[in-house]
Short mmCIF file of C-alpha atoms and ligand atoms in Angstrom, two decimals:
data_model
loop_
_atom_site.label_atom_id
_atom_site.label_comp_id
_atom_site.label_asym_id
_atom_site.label_seq_id
_atom_site.Cartn_x
_atom_site.Cartn_y
_atom_site.Cartn_z
CA MET P 1 86.35 54.64 100.40
CA LYS P 2 84.66 57.19 102.68
CA ALA P 3 84.70 60.80 101.41
CA VAL P 4 86.94 63.31 103.17
CA ASN P 5 84.98 66.19 104.70
CA VAL P 6 86.42 69.67 104.38
CA GLY P 7 85.46 72.82 106.29
CA LEU P 8 86.28 76.04 104.46
CA LEU P 9 87.11 79.17 106.43
CA GLY P 10 86.52 82.03 103.98
CA VAL P 11 84.80 82.13 100.60
CA GLY P 12 86.46 85.24 99.19
CA THR P 13 88.82 85.38 96.21
CA VAL P 14 90.77 82.23 97.07
CA GLY P 15 87.95 80.38 98.86
CA GLY P 16 85.64 80.99 95.87
CA GLY P 17 88.35 79.82 93.45
CA THR P 18 88.93 76.71 95.54
CA LEU P 19 85.25 75.73 95.45
CA GLU P 20 85.15 76.34 91.72
CA VAL P 21 88.21 74.18 90.99
CA LEU P 22 87.11 71.40 93.36
CA ARG P 23 83.75 71.23 91.55
CA ARG P 24 85.02 71.55 88.01
CA ASN P 25 87.76 68.95 88.36
CA ALA P 26 86.06 66.76 90.97
CA ASP P 27 86.54 63.42 89.19
CA GLU P 28 90.17 64.00 88.33
CA ILE P 29 90.95 65.31 91.81
CA SER P 30 89.40 62.32 93.57
CA ALA P 31 91.19 59.95 91.18
CA ARG P 32 94.47 61.58 92.19
CA ALA P 33 93.67 61.73 95.89
CA GLY P 34 92.14 58.26 96.11
CA ARG P 35 89.06 59.64 97.90
CA THR P 36 86.29 62.11 97.20
CA ILE P 37 86.91 65.55 98.68
CA ARG P 38 83.68 67.18 99.82
CA VAL P 39 83.31 70.71 101.19
CA VAL P 40 80.52 70.36 103.73
CA LYS P 41 80.65 73.62 105.67
CA ALA P 42 82.00 77.12 105.11
CA ALA P 43 82.47 80.21 107.28
CA VAL P 44 82.05 83.75 105.97
CA ARG P 45 81.56 87.08 107.69
CA ASP P 46 78.27 87.82 105.94
CA VAL P 47 76.15 84.70 105.48
CA THR P 48 73.39 86.64 103.69
CA ARG P 49 75.57 87.97 100.86
CA ALA P 50 75.11 86.42 97.40
CA ARG P 51 78.32 84.66 96.28
CA SER P 52 79.69 84.40 92.75
CA VAL P 53 80.20 80.69 93.35
CA SER P 54 77.39 78.21 94.10
CA MET P 55 77.09 77.28 97.78
CA ASP P 56 74.69 74.38 97.11
CA GLY P 57 75.14 71.57 99.59
CA ILE P 58 77.44 73.62 101.83
CA ALA P 59 76.24 74.72 105.29
CA LEU P 60 77.15 78.35 105.95
CA THR P 61 78.11 79.84 109.29
CA ALA P 62 79.53 83.17 110.45
CA ASP P 63 81.52 81.37 113.16
CA PRO P 64 84.83 79.79 112.04
CA PHE P 65 85.07 78.02 115.43
CA GLU P 66 81.90 76.08 114.68
CA ILE P 67 83.86 74.46 111.84
CA VAL P 68 87.10 73.81 113.72
CA GLY P 69 85.09 72.19 116.53
CA ASP P 70 82.92 70.04 114.23
CA PRO P 71 83.85 66.35 114.73
CA GLY P 72 82.55 65.51 111.25
CA ILE P 73 85.22 67.64 109.54
CA ASP P 74 88.56 66.05 108.66
CA ILE P 75 90.42 68.95 107.03
CA VAL P 76 90.10 72.69 107.70
CA VAL P 77 91.06 75.02 104.85
CA GLU P 78 91.89 78.46 106.28
CA LEU P 79 91.36 81.25 103.73
CA LEU P 80 90.28 84.06 106.05
CA GLY P 81 93.54 86.03 106.04
CA GLY P 82 94.83 88.10 108.94
CA GLU P 83 96.52 86.82 112.04
CA ASP P 84 94.23 86.81 115.04
CA ILE P 85 91.16 84.72 114.28
CA ALA P 86 93.10 82.71 111.72
CA LYS P 87 95.74 81.77 114.31
CA GLN P 88 93.19 80.80 116.95
CA ALA P 89 91.15 78.82 114.43
CA VAL P 90 94.15 76.97 113.01
CA LEU P 91 95.56 76.13 116.44
CA GLN P 92 92.18 74.88 117.62
CA ALA P 93 91.72 72.82 114.46
CA VAL P 94 95.16 71.26 114.93
CA ASP P 95 94.57 70.62 118.64
CA ASN P 96 91.26 68.98 117.68
CA GLY P 97 93.22 66.58 115.47
CA LYS P 98 92.25 68.13 112.12
CA HIS P 99 94.63 68.59 109.23
CA VAL P 100 94.90 72.16 107.96
CA VAL P 101 95.53 73.75 104.57
CA THR P 102 96.19 77.49 104.52
CA ALA P 103 97.16 80.20 102.04
CA ASN P 104 97.97 82.62 104.85
CA LYS P 105 101.63 83.68 104.65
CA ALA P 106 101.37 86.17 107.50
CA LEU P 107 100.08 83.38 109.73
CA ILE P 108 102.85 80.94 108.77
CA ALA P 109 105.69 83.50 108.80
CA LEU P 110 104.72 84.92 112.19
CA HIS P 111 103.23 81.94 114.01
CA GLY P 112 104.35 78.92 111.98
CA ASN P 113 106.90 77.74 114.55
CA THR P 114 104.15 77.42 117.17
CA ILE P 115 101.59 75.98 114.75
CA PHE P 116 104.00 73.29 113.50
CA GLU P 117 104.92 72.36 117.07
CA HIS P 118 101.22 71.78 117.84
CA ALA P 119 100.78 69.88 114.57
CA GLN P 120 103.78 67.68 115.25
CA ARG P 121 102.48 66.87 118.72
CA ARG P 122 98.98 66.06 117.39
CA GLY P 123 100.29 64.14 114.36
CA VAL P 124 98.43 66.29 111.82
CA MET P 125 99.55 68.09 108.68
CA VAL P 126 99.54 71.83 108.09
CA ALA P 127 100.04 72.48 104.37
CA PHE P 128 100.77 75.96 103.02
CA GLU P 129 101.78 75.77 99.35
CA ALA P 130 99.46 78.66 98.41
CA ALA P 131 101.13 80.93 100.96
CA VAL P 132 104.10 81.57 98.66
CA ALA P 133 103.89 82.65 95.03
CA GLY P 134 100.22 81.77 94.45
CA GLY P 135 99.99 78.98 91.91
CA ILE P 136 103.70 78.11 91.68
CA PRO P 137 104.48 74.85 93.53
CA ILE P 138 107.62 76.38 95.03
CA ILE P 139 107.28 74.90 98.53
CA LYS P 140 107.02 71.38 97.16
CA SER P 141 109.86 72.02 94.71
CA ILE P 142 112.29 73.19 97.36
CA ARG P 143 111.15 70.91 100.16
CA GLU P 144 110.95 67.74 98.10
CA GLY P 145 112.29 68.27 94.58
CA LEU P 146 115.56 69.84 95.75
CA ALA P 147 115.98 67.68 98.86
CA ALA P 148 119.37 66.43 97.63
CA ASN P 149 120.85 69.92 97.44
CA ARG P 150 122.53 72.47 99.63
CA ILE P 151 120.74 75.64 98.62
CA GLU P 152 123.05 78.62 98.16
CA TRP P 153 120.59 81.39 97.39
CA LEU P 154 117.16 82.12 96.06
CA ALA P 155 115.81 85.27 94.55
CA GLY P 156 112.25 85.89 93.52
CA ILE P 157 109.49 88.19 92.50
CA ILE P 158 107.05 87.02 95.13
CA ASN P 159 104.47 89.75 95.36
CA GLY P 160 102.12 89.86 92.39
CA THR P 161 100.54 93.18 93.30
CA SER P 162 103.87 95.07 93.44
CA ASN P 163 105.04 93.49 90.22
CA TYR P 164 101.73 94.34 88.58
CA ILE P 165 101.99 97.98 89.68
CA LEU P 166 105.58 98.45 88.44
CA SER P 167 104.76 96.64 85.18
CA MET P 168 101.71 98.85 84.55
CA MET P 169 103.71 101.99 85.31
CA GLU P 170 106.37 100.92 82.82
CA ALA P 171 104.15 99.46 80.07
CA GLU P 172 101.22 101.87 80.14
CA GLY P 173 102.48 104.86 82.07
CA SER P 174 99.82 104.15 84.73
CA ASP P 175 100.10 106.10 87.94
CA PHE P 176 100.88 104.14 91.12
CA ASP P 177 97.46 104.54 92.76
CA GLY P 178 95.54 103.66 89.58
CA ALA P 179 97.60 100.49 89.07
CA LEU P 180 97.06 99.49 92.72
CA LYS P 181 93.29 99.95 92.34
CA GLN P 182 93.35 97.64 89.31
CA ALA P 183 95.32 95.01 91.25
CA GLN P 184 92.73 95.22 94.02
CA ALA P 185 89.85 94.88 91.55
CA LEU P 186 91.50 91.76 90.11
CA GLY P 187 91.68 90.17 93.59
CA TYR P 188 95.50 90.21 93.77
CA ALA P 189 96.02 92.56 96.70
CA GLU P 190 95.85 91.77 100.40
CA ALA P 191 92.82 93.01 102.37
CA ASP P 192 95.13 95.85 103.46
CA PRO P 193 97.20 96.57 100.33
CA GLN P 194 99.89 98.26 102.44
CA PHE P 195 101.13 94.70 103.06
CA ASP P 196 101.83 94.42 99.33
CA ILE P 197 103.31 97.81 98.52
CA ALA P 198 105.35 98.13 101.72
CA GLY P 199 107.02 94.75 101.08
CA THR P 200 105.57 93.00 104.16
CA ASP P 201 103.76 90.32 102.16
CA ALA P 202 106.95 89.48 100.23
CA ALA P 203 108.86 89.41 103.53
CA HIS P 204 106.35 86.91 104.95
CA LYS P 205 106.93 84.72 101.90
CA LEU P 206 110.71 85.09 102.01
CA THR P 207 110.66 84.05 105.68
CA ILE P 208 108.96 80.81 104.67
CA LEU P 209 111.23 80.17 101.69
CA ALA P 210 114.39 80.81 103.74
CA SER P 211 113.24 78.40 106.39
CA ILE P 212 112.65 75.51 104.04
CA ALA P 213 115.73 76.31 101.94
CA PHE P 214 118.25 76.67 104.77
CA GLY P 215 116.73 74.59 107.55
CA ILE P 216 116.23 77.49 109.97
CA PRO P 217 113.20 78.36 112.10
CA LEU P 218 110.81 80.99 110.71
CA GLN P 219 112.25 84.44 111.57
CA PHE P 220 110.22 87.21 109.97
CA GLU P 221 111.78 89.85 112.21
CA ARG P 222 115.19 89.23 110.61
CA VAL P 223 114.09 90.22 107.10
CA TYR P 224 115.10 93.65 105.84
CA VAL P 225 111.99 95.12 104.18
CA GLN P 226 111.57 97.98 101.75
CA GLY P 227 108.50 98.42 99.57
CA ILE P 228 107.93 99.91 96.13
CA THR P 229 106.20 103.13 97.15
CA ALA P 230 109.21 105.35 96.41
CA ILE P 231 109.73 104.02 92.88
CA THR P 232 108.92 106.60 90.21
CA LEU P 233 108.45 106.30 86.47
CA THR P 234 111.58 108.46 86.09
CA ASP P 235 113.75 105.76 87.69
CA ILE P 236 112.01 102.98 85.77
CA ILE P 237 112.85 104.78 82.52
CA TYR P 238 116.49 105.53 83.44
CA ALA P 239 117.01 101.96 84.61
CA ARG P 240 115.68 100.69 81.28
CA GLU P 241 117.99 103.02 79.40
CA LEU P 242 120.90 101.49 81.31
CA GLY P 243 119.79 97.95 80.43
CA TYR P 244 117.96 97.11 83.66
CA ARG P 245 114.41 96.73 84.96
CA ILE P 246 113.25 97.54 88.45
CA LYS P 247 111.58 94.56 90.11
CA PRO P 248 110.26 93.91 93.62
CA LEU P 249 112.72 91.26 94.73
CA GLY P 250 113.04 88.95 97.70
CA LEU P 251 116.50 87.54 98.21
CA ALA P 252 117.81 84.94 100.64
CA ARG P 253 121.48 84.03 100.49
CA ARG P 254 124.06 82.09 102.47
CA THR P 255 127.33 83.93 102.85
CA ALA P 256 130.45 82.96 104.74
CA GLU P 257 129.38 85.35 107.50
CA GLY P 258 125.72 84.39 107.80
CA LEU P 259 122.39 84.51 106.04
CA GLU P 260 120.99 87.58 104.38
CA LEU P 261 117.25 87.98 103.98
CA ARG P 262 116.00 91.06 102.22
CA VAL P 263 113.07 92.43 100.26
CA HIS P 264 113.45 95.61 98.25
CA PRO P 265 113.00 96.99 94.75
CA THR P 266 116.04 95.94 92.71
CA LEU P 267 117.57 96.73 89.33
CA ILE P 268 117.97 93.47 87.40
CA PRO P 269 119.80 93.21 84.05
CA GLN P 270 117.29 92.99 81.19
CA PRO P 271 118.62 89.68 79.77
CA CYS P 272 118.05 88.00 83.14
CA LEU P 273 114.87 85.89 83.14
CA LEU P 274 113.56 87.53 86.31
CA ALA P 275 113.69 90.96 84.68
CA ASN P 276 111.10 89.76 82.16
CA VAL P 277 108.50 88.57 84.63
CA ASP P 278 105.63 91.04 84.34
CA GLY P 279 102.19 91.78 85.67
CA VAL P 280 100.91 89.48 88.41
CA MET P 281 103.37 86.76 87.43
CA ASN P 282 105.89 85.59 90.00
CA ALA P 283 109.18 83.76 89.49
CA ILE P 284 111.80 82.34 91.80
CA LEU P 285 115.38 81.46 90.90
CA VAL P 286 116.97 78.90 93.17
CA ARG P 287 120.70 78.24 93.15
CA ALA P 288 121.62 74.88 94.60
CA ASP P 289 124.89 72.97 94.62
CA ALA P 290 123.90 69.78 92.77
CA VAL P 291 121.27 70.90 90.28
CA GLY P 292 122.65 74.41 89.62
CA THR P 293 120.09 77.13 88.95
CA THR P 294 116.40 76.31 88.53
CA LEU P 295 113.59 78.75 87.76
CA TYR P 296 109.94 78.53 88.82
CA TYR P 297 107.44 80.78 87.06
CA GLY P 298 103.67 81.28 87.19
CA ALA P 299 100.75 83.36 88.40
CA GLY P 300 101.54 84.73 91.85
CA ALA P 301 98.00 85.67 92.88
CA GLY P 302 94.38 85.43 91.80
CA ALA P 303 91.48 83.09 92.51
CA GLU P 304 92.16 79.95 90.49
CA PRO P 305 95.97 80.03 90.38
CA THR P 306 95.98 80.18 94.17
CA ALA P 307 93.21 77.58 94.36
CA SER P 308 95.47 75.31 92.31
CA SER P 309 97.94 75.27 95.21
CA VAL P 310 95.23 74.96 97.87
CA VAL P 311 93.69 71.94 96.13
CA ALA P 312 97.12 70.36 95.54
CA ASP P 313 97.69 70.58 99.29
CA LEU P 314 94.28 69.03 99.92
CA VAL P 315 95.19 66.11 97.66
CA ASP P 316 98.53 65.74 99.48
CA VAL P 317 96.83 65.72 102.86
CA VAL P 318 94.22 63.19 101.75
CA ARG P 319 96.97 60.92 100.40
CA ALA P 320 98.96 61.27 103.63
CA ILE P 321 96.09 60.76 106.05
CA THR P 322 96.88 57.07 106.30
CA THR P 323 100.66 57.56 106.58
CA ASP P 324 102.53 57.21 109.87
CA PRO P 325 102.77 60.82 111.22
CA GLU P 326 106.46 60.30 112.07
CA ASN P 327 107.25 59.54 108.45
CA ARG P 328 105.54 62.38 106.64
CA VAL P 329 107.35 65.17 104.79
CA PRO P 330 108.40 67.57 107.60
CA HIS P 331 106.55 70.93 107.59
CA LEU P 332 109.73 72.96 107.21
CA ALA P 333 111.57 70.40 105.07
CA PHE P 334 114.07 69.46 107.79
CA GLN P 335 113.23 67.15 110.71
CA PRO P 336 111.82 69.35 113.52
CA GLY P 337 114.64 68.62 115.98
CA LEU P 338 117.24 69.46 113.37
CA LEU P 339 116.32 73.05 112.57
CA ALA P 340 119.47 75.00 113.35
CA ALA P 341 120.09 78.59 114.31
CA ALA P 342 122.32 80.49 111.86
CA PRO P 343 123.86 83.96 112.11
CA MET P 344 121.89 86.61 110.21
CA LEU P 345 123.37 89.63 108.51
CA SER P 346 121.97 93.10 109.01
CA ILE P 347 121.28 95.14 105.87
CA GLU P 348 124.43 97.16 106.58
CA GLN P 349 126.52 93.98 106.26
CA ILE P 350 125.21 92.84 102.89
CA GLU P 351 127.05 93.34 99.60
CA THR P 352 125.25 94.57 96.53
CA ALA P 353 125.56 97.08 93.68
CA TYR P 354 123.52 100.29 93.46
CA TYR P 355 121.64 102.53 91.07
CA MET P 356 121.63 106.14 92.14
CA ARG P 357 119.88 109.21 90.81
CA LEU P 358 120.85 112.64 92.08
CA ASN P 359 120.07 116.17 91.05
CA VAL P 360 123.08 118.45 91.18
CA LEU P 361 124.15 121.95 90.23
CA ASN P 362 125.62 122.04 86.74
CA ARG P 363 128.98 123.53 87.71
CA PRO P 364 132.59 122.54 87.08
CA GLY P 365 134.03 120.31 89.77
CA VAL P 366 130.73 118.89 91.02
CA LEU P 367 131.06 115.54 89.28
CA ALA P 368 134.71 115.33 90.39
CA ALA P 369 133.66 115.93 94.01
CA ILE P 370 131.06 113.18 93.74
CA THR P 371 133.40 110.63 92.19
CA LYS P 372 136.09 111.50 94.76
CA ILE P 373 133.71 110.50 97.56
CA PHE P 374 133.20 107.14 95.90
CA GLY P 375 136.94 106.73 95.28
CA ASP P 376 137.72 107.56 98.91
CA SER P 377 135.10 105.01 100.00
CA ASP P 378 136.63 102.35 97.77
CA ILE P 379 133.48 102.07 95.65
CA SER P 380 133.94 101.50 91.92
CA LEU P 381 131.54 103.16 89.52
CA GLU P 382 130.20 101.07 86.65
CA THR P 383 128.31 103.74 84.71
CA VAL P 384 127.78 107.50 84.99
CA LEU P 385 125.09 109.20 82.93
CA GLN P 386 124.22 112.90 82.88
CA LYS P 387 120.70 114.00 81.97
CA GLY P 388 118.75 117.23 81.83
CA PHE P 389 116.85 118.00 85.03
CA PRO P 390 113.39 116.38 84.73
CA LYS P 391 110.48 118.81 84.67
CA ASP P 392 108.44 116.81 87.19
CA SER P 393 111.14 116.86 89.86
CA ASP P 394 110.24 117.77 93.38
CA PRO P 395 110.50 121.58 93.70
CA GLU P 396 111.60 121.18 97.32
CA SER P 397 114.77 119.58 96.06
CA ARG P 398 115.87 122.98 94.82
CA SER P 399 115.69 124.64 98.18
CA ARG P 400 119.13 123.75 99.49
CA SER P 401 121.41 125.53 97.11
CA ARG P 402 120.96 129.22 96.43
CA PRO P 403 122.24 130.94 93.28
CA GLU P 404 125.78 132.19 93.75
CA HIS P 405 126.72 135.42 92.11
CA GLY P 406 128.03 134.82 88.58
CA LYS P 407 127.55 131.03 88.78
CA SER P 408 124.98 128.83 87.07
CA ASN P 409 122.10 127.60 89.17
CA GLN P 410 121.00 125.18 86.47
CA ARG P 411 120.59 121.58 87.52
CA VAL P 412 121.30 118.28 85.89
CA THR P 413 120.41 114.75 86.84
CA ILE P 414 123.23 112.26 87.31
CA ILE P 415 122.52 108.53 87.14
CA MET P 416 125.18 106.21 88.48
CA LEU P 417 125.60 102.47 88.75
CA THR P 418 128.18 101.22 91.21
CA GLN P 419 129.90 97.88 91.41
CA LYS P 420 129.26 95.61 94.37
CA THR P 421 130.14 97.06 97.75
CA ARG P 422 129.13 96.61 101.36
CA GLU P 423 125.97 98.52 102.23
CA ARG P 424 127.63 100.09 105.29
CA ASN P 425 130.34 101.49 103.02
CA PHE P 426 127.79 102.81 100.57
CA SER P 427 125.70 104.43 103.32
CA VAL P 428 128.74 106.38 104.51
CA ALA P 429 129.45 107.59 100.96
CA LEU P 430 125.79 108.52 100.53
CA LYS P 431 125.86 110.58 103.71
CA LYS P 432 128.94 112.47 102.50
CA LEU P 433 127.29 113.03 99.12
CA SER P 434 124.18 114.45 100.72
CA GLN P 435 126.34 116.94 102.61
CA LEU P 436 127.71 118.45 99.38
CA GLU P 437 126.16 121.87 98.83
CA ALA P 438 125.77 121.20 95.09
CA VAL P 439 123.79 117.97 95.59
CA ASP P 440 120.04 118.06 96.28
CA ASP P 441 118.66 116.10 99.24
CA ASN P 442 116.42 113.73 97.35
CA ILE P 443 119.01 111.18 96.28
CA VAL P 444 117.38 108.02 94.93
CA ARG P 445 119.18 104.77 95.78
CA ILE P 446 117.99 101.39 94.50
CA ARG P 447 119.95 98.18 95.00
CA LEU P 448 121.06 96.26 91.91
CA GLU P 449 121.67 92.52 91.62
CA ASN P 450 123.16 90.77 88.60
CA LEU P 451 121.93 87.40 89.90
CA SER P 452 124.80 85.58 88.30
P1 NDP I 1 89.17 87.76 100.79
O1 NDP I 1 89.13 89.00 101.60
O2 NDP I 1 88.74 87.80 99.38
O3 NDP I 1 88.31 86.63 101.54
C1 NDP I 1 88.30 86.45 102.92
C2 NDP I 1 87.14 85.55 103.28
O4 NDP I 1 87.17 85.28 104.67
C3 NDP I 1 85.76 86.16 103.00
O5 NDP I 1 84.89 85.18 102.53
C4 NDP I 1 85.31 86.67 104.37
O6 NDP I 1 83.90 86.69 104.52
C5 NDP I 1 85.91 85.62 105.27
N1 NDP I 1 86.19 86.11 106.62
C6 NDP I 1 87.12 87.03 107.00
N2 NDP I 1 87.10 87.20 108.34
C7 NDP I 1 86.14 86.37 108.81
C8 NDP I 1 85.62 86.09 110.11
N3 NDP I 1 86.09 86.71 111.19
N4 NDP I 1 84.64 85.19 110.22
C9 NDP I 1 84.14 84.55 109.15
N5 NDP I 1 84.59 84.77 107.89
C10 NDP I 1 85.55 85.68 107.72
O7 NDP I 1 90.68 87.21 100.92
P2 NDP I 1 91.49 86.35 99.85
O8 NDP I 1 90.67 85.20 99.40
O9 NDP I 1 92.10 87.25 98.85
O10 NDP I 1 92.71 85.85 100.77
C11 NDP I 1 92.53 84.82 101.72
C12 NDP I 1 93.92 84.36 102.17
O11 NDP I 1 94.66 83.88 101.05
C13 NDP I 1 94.78 85.47 102.78
O12 NDP I 1 95.56 84.93 103.81
C14 NDP I 1 95.67 85.90 101.63
O13 NDP I 1 96.90 86.45 102.05
C15 NDP I 1 95.90 84.57 100.95
N6 NDP I 1 96.27 84.63 99.54
C16 NDP I 1 95.54 85.41 98.67
C17 NDP I 1 95.84 85.42 97.34
C18 NDP I 1 95.06 86.22 96.36
O14 NDP I 1 95.42 86.23 95.18
N7 NDP I 1 94.01 86.91 96.76
C19 NDP I 1 96.94 84.61 96.81
C20 NDP I 1 97.64 83.82 97.80
C21 NDP I 1 97.31 83.84 99.11
P3 NDP I 1 82.96 87.64 103.61
O15 NDP I 1 83.08 87.08 102.22
O16 NDP I 1 81.61 87.51 104.17
O17 NDP I 1 83.56 89.02 103.72
N1 HSE I 2 98.71 89.94 97.69
C1 HSE I 2 99.52 88.85 97.28
C2 HSE I 2 100.29 89.25 96.06
C3 HSE I 2 98.65 87.66 97.00
O1 HSE I 2 99.95 90.25 95.43
O2 HSE I 2 101.26 88.57 95.72
C4 HSE I 2 99.44 86.41 96.71
O3 HSE I 2 100.12 85.95 97.82
#
C-alpha cells in the first residue's frame, strides 16, 4: 500500500524525538499502522542549524505554510508550540483536507472548539494525545477506555516541570531557579517557562481533560489557576512532617452544584499514590462510576516519551484514514452536537481542606483568638502545630507588630490543617486572621485534598 506522507512542523525537543522514534521503530510502526509512515518535509525557524537528529531524506523549509499547502502531504504534525502561527497552520492544514497531529495544549485548550468544527466539516482528524501528560495515553484511556462510565472526578499531576522543581527542592534542597534551569536543560519546560510555573500549562491540559471527561466544550477561561512560585522549602518540610507532600495538582470534579476546575499546589496525604509521583513523572487518578478509580502514570514531558504519544496518534490517523468520517472516534469523546453546557463553580464555591502557616507573637491568648475565628466561621481544625520562628523568614513580616512594654515580642510559627470547608468561608476567616495585631501578614495557605 502507498506510504503516508507526513509534514513535520518543528524539529525541536518533541519533533526531534518523533523523528528518532519513527526511524528506530519503523518496521514495527508500519506493521501496526498497515502503511509506511514517511516524514518528507519539515519546517524549522533556522534551516542552517545542525540538528541532533538526522534530517536525511527530509526537505527543510523555514515556512510552515509551505508544508500545510503541499498537496503531496497527507498528515501535518504540529510541534511548533505557541498559538498564533500554530493556529493558522493547523486551520489551513485542516481546511486543505489534511489530518493533523499536535502536542500543543495551548492551541487545543484555547482554539480547539474552532479547530474541531473545521475538522468535522472537512472530515479530517485532529489528534492530540501528546498535549496532555506527555507519554501517558490519558486521552485515549478516557475517551475510549472509559467510554462506558460517568466520570465523577479526575485529579492529576499534569505539569512535569513543576513536579520536577518541587521534587528537586524536597529531595536535594535545590533552589527554585536552579531546579527550573535543570528542567529547561532537560527539554521539559515550555518555551516560556512561566507557562509551567504559573500553572497555565496544567490549566490548558485540565481544560482538555475536563472536556473529554464531562462532555463539555473546551473552556480554559473557567479554570482557576495558581502556580507553584510561592511554595517554599519551609512549607514542603512542614507538610512532610504532617504526613503530606505538596504537589502541583489539576482537579476537575462534578458536584451537585456544577463543575469545578482548578489547578493549584495541593497537600496530598503521603500514602496516596499521587503523593509519590516525583520528578518529571505525571499521574492522573480518574474516578468513574462503573470501573471505580483508575490511575495512569508515566513520563509527563521529554523528547521520546512525548514522541511516543505523537507517533501513536500518527498510527491512529493512518488506520482511520479509510474509515467513514462520520463514524470515527469524536475529537472530544462525545458526538459534536451533544456537547452540553454545564454550570461551573468559582473558586470561592469549591470545598476543600487547607494547610496554613502563620507567624504570630508568642503571647497568651493569641492561639485562642485564632481558633475562635475558625470556630466562629464553622471551620474545624484537624491539626495545630507550633514551631520556633524560622531563621529565613521574611523580615518584612515583623513590621506590623511593635514590642509592647513588658510583653514578649518573640514569634512562633503555627501550622494548621483544617477540615473541608467552602473556600468563601475560609477566605473570610483568613481576612479576620490577617487583621489580628499578633498575626504577621504573610500567611501561607495551600489547599489540601485527601483524594478519597
Ligand atoms: P521546541 O522549542 O524544542 O521546538 C520548537 C520547534 O519549532 C523548533 O524546531 C523551531 O525551530 C520550530 N519553530 C518554532 N516557530 C517556528 C516558526 N515560526 N517557523 C518554523 N519553525 C518554527 O519545542 P518543544 O519540542 O519542546 O515543544 C513543541 C510543542 O510540544 C509545544 O506545543 C509544547 O507545548 C508541546 N509539548 C512539549 C513537551 C516537551 O516535553 N518539551 C511535552 C508535551 C508537549 P528551530 O529549531 O529552528 O528553533
Ligand atoms: N512543559 C510541559 C511540562 C511539557 O513540563 O509538563 C509537557 O506537556
